[in-house]
Amino acid sequence: TAKTSTLTQCRYTATTTEQMWIYIHCGGAPYYPCAELLTLQLSACSQAPDDNDDPTQAEAIVVNGKSHSGEASEKDEDWFSFSAKQGTSYTITLKLNKGSEGDLDLGLYQGCSSEECDDELAISGEDGGEEVIEWDAAETETLWVKVYSVNDPCPIKYKIKIEGQDPPCSYQCPDFSVPKKDCVEKFKQCECQGGYKANNEEETCEACDFETCPLYSVRKTQCVTNAGKHCKCLPSTKMECTAAGDCECKPCDTFQCGDFASIKEGVQCVTKFKHCECEPGYKKKDGECVPK
């Protein structure tokens, strides 16, 4: 009587390049003749690249940047890291490449200073070609992501992407800047202080003064590279610069407005009575201010 065979699977990882043999028998003692039809299927696969296999070799991912590609199997897990910011909500998405078959899982960890991590924060182990982890960061720190397979011996190609969404009005203006409005959500809503200019790519304020405004003067421009042109003397003083470019604000008033009078707005140097104006209830007469 023919004995019904059962499906048998054998996995082997070759360590050298050599010829191998497969021996098939219809088991039992004594051996039964193989009356049924047997089908032998061989499949082979190469191992995934040996690069980011543990947290110390994790590949850094830029949040809201491009997707990263990789290959992972049960014997070759991949590690990634990213900078998490307190209060930001993150979505980590893992998708199999078109045509790839198998099942990959996703894990989120913290405290991975060595080959092991302190805490497993979240995992996604759904069946199918997509895994998603959503996480709200409680503090600013580095987090690690692991891509792995439980029972797939051959590498599975995938893409992974990390997206972050900041809570409303949570952007912190960098050093040497102040908010332009109450609710700040991006760098363009910050204003660099005098002496600093905006670096929109790095989102920082960089020093830009090459000269210092002299005593009794204030800056006219964001950056001072020429004191004589970019600084303005206070009222009653006048800018004087030498051929070498050394500037100073010197007193320039030659006339006193007198009682019940003040210097007209916009007048830099008071040299005559026309540069003065009388207080309310007074009028100009014979070079002085008298009651109306």
Tab-separated table of N, CA and C in Angstrom, residues 195-273:
chain	number	residue	atom	x	y	z
A	195	GLY	N	22.395	93.129	13.760
A	195	GLY	CA	23.725	92.525	13.789
A	195	GLY	C	23.717	91.071	13.371
A	196	TYR	N	22.528	90.541	13.048
A	196	TYR	CA	22.399	89.146	12.627
A	196	TYR	C	21.482	89.074	11.411
A	197	LYS	N	21.796	88.157	10.495
A	197	LYS	CA	20.958	87.979	9.306
A	197	LYS	C	20.453	86.539	9.257
A	198	ALA	N	19.314	86.359	8.595
A	198	ALA	CA	18.650	85.051	8.563
A	198	ALA	C	19.333	84.110	7.582
A	199	ASN	N	19.564	82.883	8.036
A	199	ASN	CA	19.997	81.786	7.165
A	199	ASN	C	18.803	80.848	7.054
A	200	ASN	N	18.019	81.004	5.986
A	200	ASN	CA	16.774	80.259	5.855
A	200	ASN	C	16.996	78.763	5.711
A	201	GLU	N	18.124	78.368	5.129
A	201	GLU	CA	18.387	76.941	4.938
A	201	GLU	C	18.674	76.258	6.273
A	202	GLU	N	19.503	76.898	7.116
A	202	GLU	CA	19.848	76.326	8.417
A	202	GLU	C	18.878	76.739	9.513
A	203	GLU	N	18.017	77.708	9.217
A	203	GLU	CA	17.060	78.252	10.189
A	203	GLU	C	17.789	78.769	11.431
A	204	THR	N	18.781	79.627	11.178
A	204	THR	CA	19.556	80.258	12.243
A	204	THR	C	19.745	81.730	11.910
A	205	CYS	N	20.204	82.498	12.913
A	205	CYS	CA	20.560	83.906	12.715
A	205	CYS	C	22.069	84.028	12.857
A	206	GLU	N	22.740	84.469	11.786
A	206	GLU	CA	24.198	84.521	11.758
A	206	GLU	C	24.695	85.950	11.925
A	207	ALA	N	25.792	86.105	12.649
A	207	ALA	CA	26.383	87.425	12.857
A	207	ALA	C	26.799	88.023	11.516
A	208	CYS	N	26.534	89.327	11.326
A	208	CYS	CA	26.846	89.947	10.032
A	208	CYS	C	27.495	91.318	10.167
A	209	ASP	N	27.774	91.789	11.401
A	209	ASP	CA	28.437	93.083	11.584
A	209	ASP	C	29.940	92.944	11.374
A	210	PHE	N	30.499	93.851	10.565
A	210	PHE	CA	31.945	93.903	10.392
A	210	PHE	C	32.533	95.160	11.024
A	211	GLU	N	31.669	96.130	11.333
A	211	GLU	CA	32.096	97.348	12.020
A	211	GLU	C	31.101	97.650	13.132
A	212	THR	N	31.522	98.496	14.092
A	212	THR	CA	30.678	98.865	15.226
A	212	THR	C	30.274	100.324	15.107
A	213	CYS	N	29.017	100.603	15.361
A	213	CYS	CA	28.562	101.996	15.324
A	213	CYS	C	29.252	102.786	16.437
A	214	PRO	N	29.660	104.018	16.151
A	214	PRO	CA	30.361	104.819	17.168
A	214	PRO	C	29.424	105.260	18.296
A	215	LEU	N	30.022	105.819	19.323
A	215	LEU	CA	29.253	106.330	20.462
A	215	LEU	C	28.275	107.406	19.994
A	216	TYR	N	27.095	107.445	20.637
A	216	TYR	CA	26.034	108.403	20.314
A	216	TYR	C	25.449	108.172	18.910
A	217	SER	N	25.384	106.900	18.502
A	217	SER	CA	24.769	106.581	17.211
A	217	SER	C	23.994	105.269	17.318
A	218	VAL	N	23.131	105.034	16.329
A	218	VAL	CA	22.352	103.794	16.242
A	218	VAL	C	22.466	103.259	14.813
A	219	ARG	N	22.228	101.953	14.651
A	219	ARG	CA	22.314	101.347	13.331
A	219	ARG	C	21.115	101.749	12.465
A	220	LYS	N	21.353	101.924	11.170
A	220	LYS	CA	20.284	102.189	10.210
A	220	LYS	C	19.908	100.927	9.449
A	221	THR	N	20.797	99.951	9.415
A	221	THR	CA	20.588	98.733	8.642
A	221	THR	C	20.732	97.502	9.540
A	222	GLN	N	20.283	96.352	9.012
A	222	GLN	CA	20.371	95.096	9.766
A	222	GLN	C	21.818	94.720	10.048
A	223	CYS	N	22.676	94.898	9.053
A	223	CYS	CA	24.096	94.555	9.192
A	223	CYS	C	24.945	95.809	8.979
A	224	VAL	N	25.921	96.015	9.829
A	224	VAL	CA	26.804	97.176	9.738
A	224	VAL	C	28.146	96.729	9.172
A	225	THR	N	28.401	97.099	7.920
A	225	THR	CA	29.687	96.805	7.298
A	225	THR	C	30.484	98.086	7.031
A	226	ASN	N	29.791	99.237	7.139
A	226	ASN	CA	30.429	100.540	6.970
A	226	ASN	C	29.753	101.503	7.937
A	227	ALA	N	30.457	101.866	9.006
A	227	ALA	CA	29.852	102.685	10.060
A	227	ALA	C	29.369	104.032	9.535
A	228	GLY	N	30.107	104.625	8.597
A	228	GLY	CA	29.732	105.933	8.076
A	228	GLY	C	28.426	105.903	7.303
A	229	LYS	N	28.114	104.762	6.679
A	229	LYS	CA	26.896	104.660	5.870
A	229	LYS	C	25.758	103.957	6.601
A	230	HIS	N	26.092	103.053	7.478
A	230	HIS	CA	25.062	102.207	8.089
A	230	HIS	C	24.703	102.613	9.516
A	231	CYS	N	25.285	103.700	10.024
A	231	CYS	CA	24.970	104.172	11.374
A	231	CYS	C	24.453	105.614	11.299
A	232	LYS	N	23.618	105.974	12.250
A	232	LYS	CA	23.046	107.317	12.287
A	232	LYS	C	23.301	107.943	13.653
A	233	CYS	N	23.870	109.140	13.640
A	233	CYS	CA	24.156	109.825	14.901
A	233	CYS	C	22.865	110.287	15.562
A	234	LEU	N	22.877	110.343	16.880
A	234	LEU	CA	21.731	110.836	17.624
A	234	LEU	C	21.578	112.340	17.400
A	235	PRO	N	20.371	112.901	17.646
A	235	PRO	CA	20.180	114.350	17.466
A	235	PRO	C	21.218	115.154	18.235
A	236	SER	N	21.590	116.274	17.665
A	236	SER	CA	22.589	117.201	18.222
A	236	SER	C	24.011	116.718	18.028
A	237	THR	N	24.199	115.652	17.268
A	237	THR	CA	25.550	115.196	16.924
A	237	THR	C	25.616	114.940	15.419
A	238	LYS	N	26.837	115.002	14.878
A	238	LYS	CA	27.036	114.854	13.437
A	238	LYS	C	28.171	113.865	13.178
A	239	MET	N	27.970	112.974	12.177
A	239	MET	CA	28.960	111.959	11.837
A	239	MET	C	30.148	112.587	11.124
A	240	GLU	N	31.349	112.287	11.605
A	240	GLU	CA	32.581	112.711	10.951
A	240	GLU	C	33.495	111.500	10.850
A	241	CYS	N	33.991	111.222	9.635
A	241	CYS	CA	34.830	110.049	9.401
A	241	CYS	C	36.173	110.484	8.803
A	242	THR	N	37.220	109.809	9.193
A	242	THR	CA	38.549	110.091	8.650
A	242	THR	C	38.742	109.312	7.356
A	243	ALA	N	39.827	109.599	6.648
A	243	ALA	CA	40.139	108.899	5.405
A	243	ALA	C	40.360	107.410	5.660
A	244	ALA	N	40.781	107.074	6.878
A	244	ALA	CA	41.026	105.673	7.228
A	244	ALA	C	39.731	104.935	7.555
A	245	GLY	N	38.603	105.681	7.619
A	245	GLY	CA	37.328	105.043	7.886
A	245	GLY	C	36.912	105.040	9.337
A	246	ASP	N	37.661	105.745	10.194
A	246	ASP	CA	37.290	105.851	11.615
A	246	ASP	C	36.236	106.950	11.758
A	247	CYS	N	35.093	106.604	12.332
A	247	CYS	CA	33.988	107.559	12.430
A	247	CYS	C	33.619	107.833	13.881
A	248	GLU	N	33.120	109.041	14.113
A	248	GLU	CA	32.606	109.392	15.435
A	248	GLU	C	31.509	110.448	15.281
A	249	CYS	N	30.632	110.497	16.303
A	249	CYS	CA	29.543	111.476	16.300
A	249	CYS	C	29.945	112.649	17.199
A	250	LYS	N	30.099	113.822	16.606
A	250	LYS	CA	30.546	114.995	17.342
A	250	LYS	C	29.387	115.974	17.541
A	251	PRO	N	29.403	116.725	18.665
A	251	PRO	CA	28.342	117.723	18.906
A	251	PRO	C	28.290	118.721	17.757
A	252	CYS	N	27.049	119.103	17.372
A	252	CYS	CA	26.928	120.007	16.232
A	252	CYS	C	25.952	121.171	16.482
A	253	ASP	N	25.362	121.244	17.699
A	253	ASP	CA	24.443	122.349	17.978
A	253	ASP	C	25.232	123.639	18.208
A	254	THR	N	24.810	124.704	17.536
A	254	THR	CA	25.439	126.022	17.738
A	254	THR	C	24.425	127.063	18.194
A	255	PHE	N	23.174	126.594	18.432
A	255	PHE	CA	22.120	127.533	18.851
A	255	PHE	C	21.274	126.862	19.933
A	256	GLN	N	20.872	127.620	20.944
A	256	GLN	CA	20.014	127.135	22.012
A	256	GLN	C	18.592	127.636	21.776
A	257	CYS	N	17.621	126.743	21.795
A	257	CYS	CA	16.239	127.127	21.502
A	257	CYS	C	15.644	128.064	22.564
A	258	GLY	N	16.103	127.987	23.794
A	258	GLY	CA	15.620	128.892	24.830
A	258	GLY	C	14.381	128.371	25.538
A	259	ASP	N	13.765	129.268	26.363
A	259	ASP	CA	12.602	128.879	27.163
A	259	ASP	C	11.379	128.643	26.293
A	260	PHE	N	10.532	127.746	26.761
A	260	PHE	CA	9.236	127.444	26.128
A	260	PHE	C	9.373	126.984	24.675
A	261	ALA	N	10.538	126.405	24.372
A	261	ALA	CA	10.789	125.932	23.012
A	261	ALA	C	11.506	124.586	23.055
A	262	SER	N	11.405	123.868	21.963
A	262	SER	CA	12.090	122.579	21.822
A	262	SER	C	12.563	122.410	20.386
A	263	ILE	N	13.436	121.431	20.173
A	263	ILE	CA	13.982	121.197	18.836
A	263	ILE	C	12.902	120.564	17.955
A	264	LYS	N	12.791	121.058	16.744
A	264	LYS	CA	11.824	120.491	15.805
A	264	LYS	C	12.161	119.028	15.495
A	265	GLU	N	11.109	118.256	15.281
A	265	GLU	CA	11.299	116.843	14.942
A	265	GLU	C	12.011	116.724	13.594
A	266	GLY	N	13.013	115.845	13.543
A	266	GLY	CA	13.756	115.611	12.312
A	266	GLY	C	14.982	116.477	12.151
A	267	VAL	N	15.162	117.469	13.032
A	267	VAL	CA	16.333	118.341	12.938
A	267	VAL	C	17.517	117.661	13.607
A	268	GLN	N	18.626	117.523	12.860
A	268	GLN	CA	19.799	116.842	13.405
A	268	GLN	C	20.673	117.816	14.202
A	269	CYS	N	20.919	118.968	13.630
A	269	CYS	CA	21.769	119.964	14.287
A	269	CYS	C	21.019	121.304	14.377
A	270	VAL	N	21.010	121.900	15.567
A	270	VAL	CA	20.315	123.180	15.787
A	270	VAL	C	21.319	124.310	15.601
A	271	THR	N	21.144	125.054	14.504
A	271	THR	CA	22.078	126.150	14.223
A	271	THR	C	21.371	127.507	14.156
A	272	LYS	N	20.026	127.498	14.219
A	272	LYS	CA	19.282	128.770	14.169
A	272	LYS	C	17.888	128.557	14.756
A	273	PHE	N	17.194	129.685	14.980
A	273	PHE	CA	15.889	129.651	15.644
A	273	PHE	C	14.845	128.894	14.822
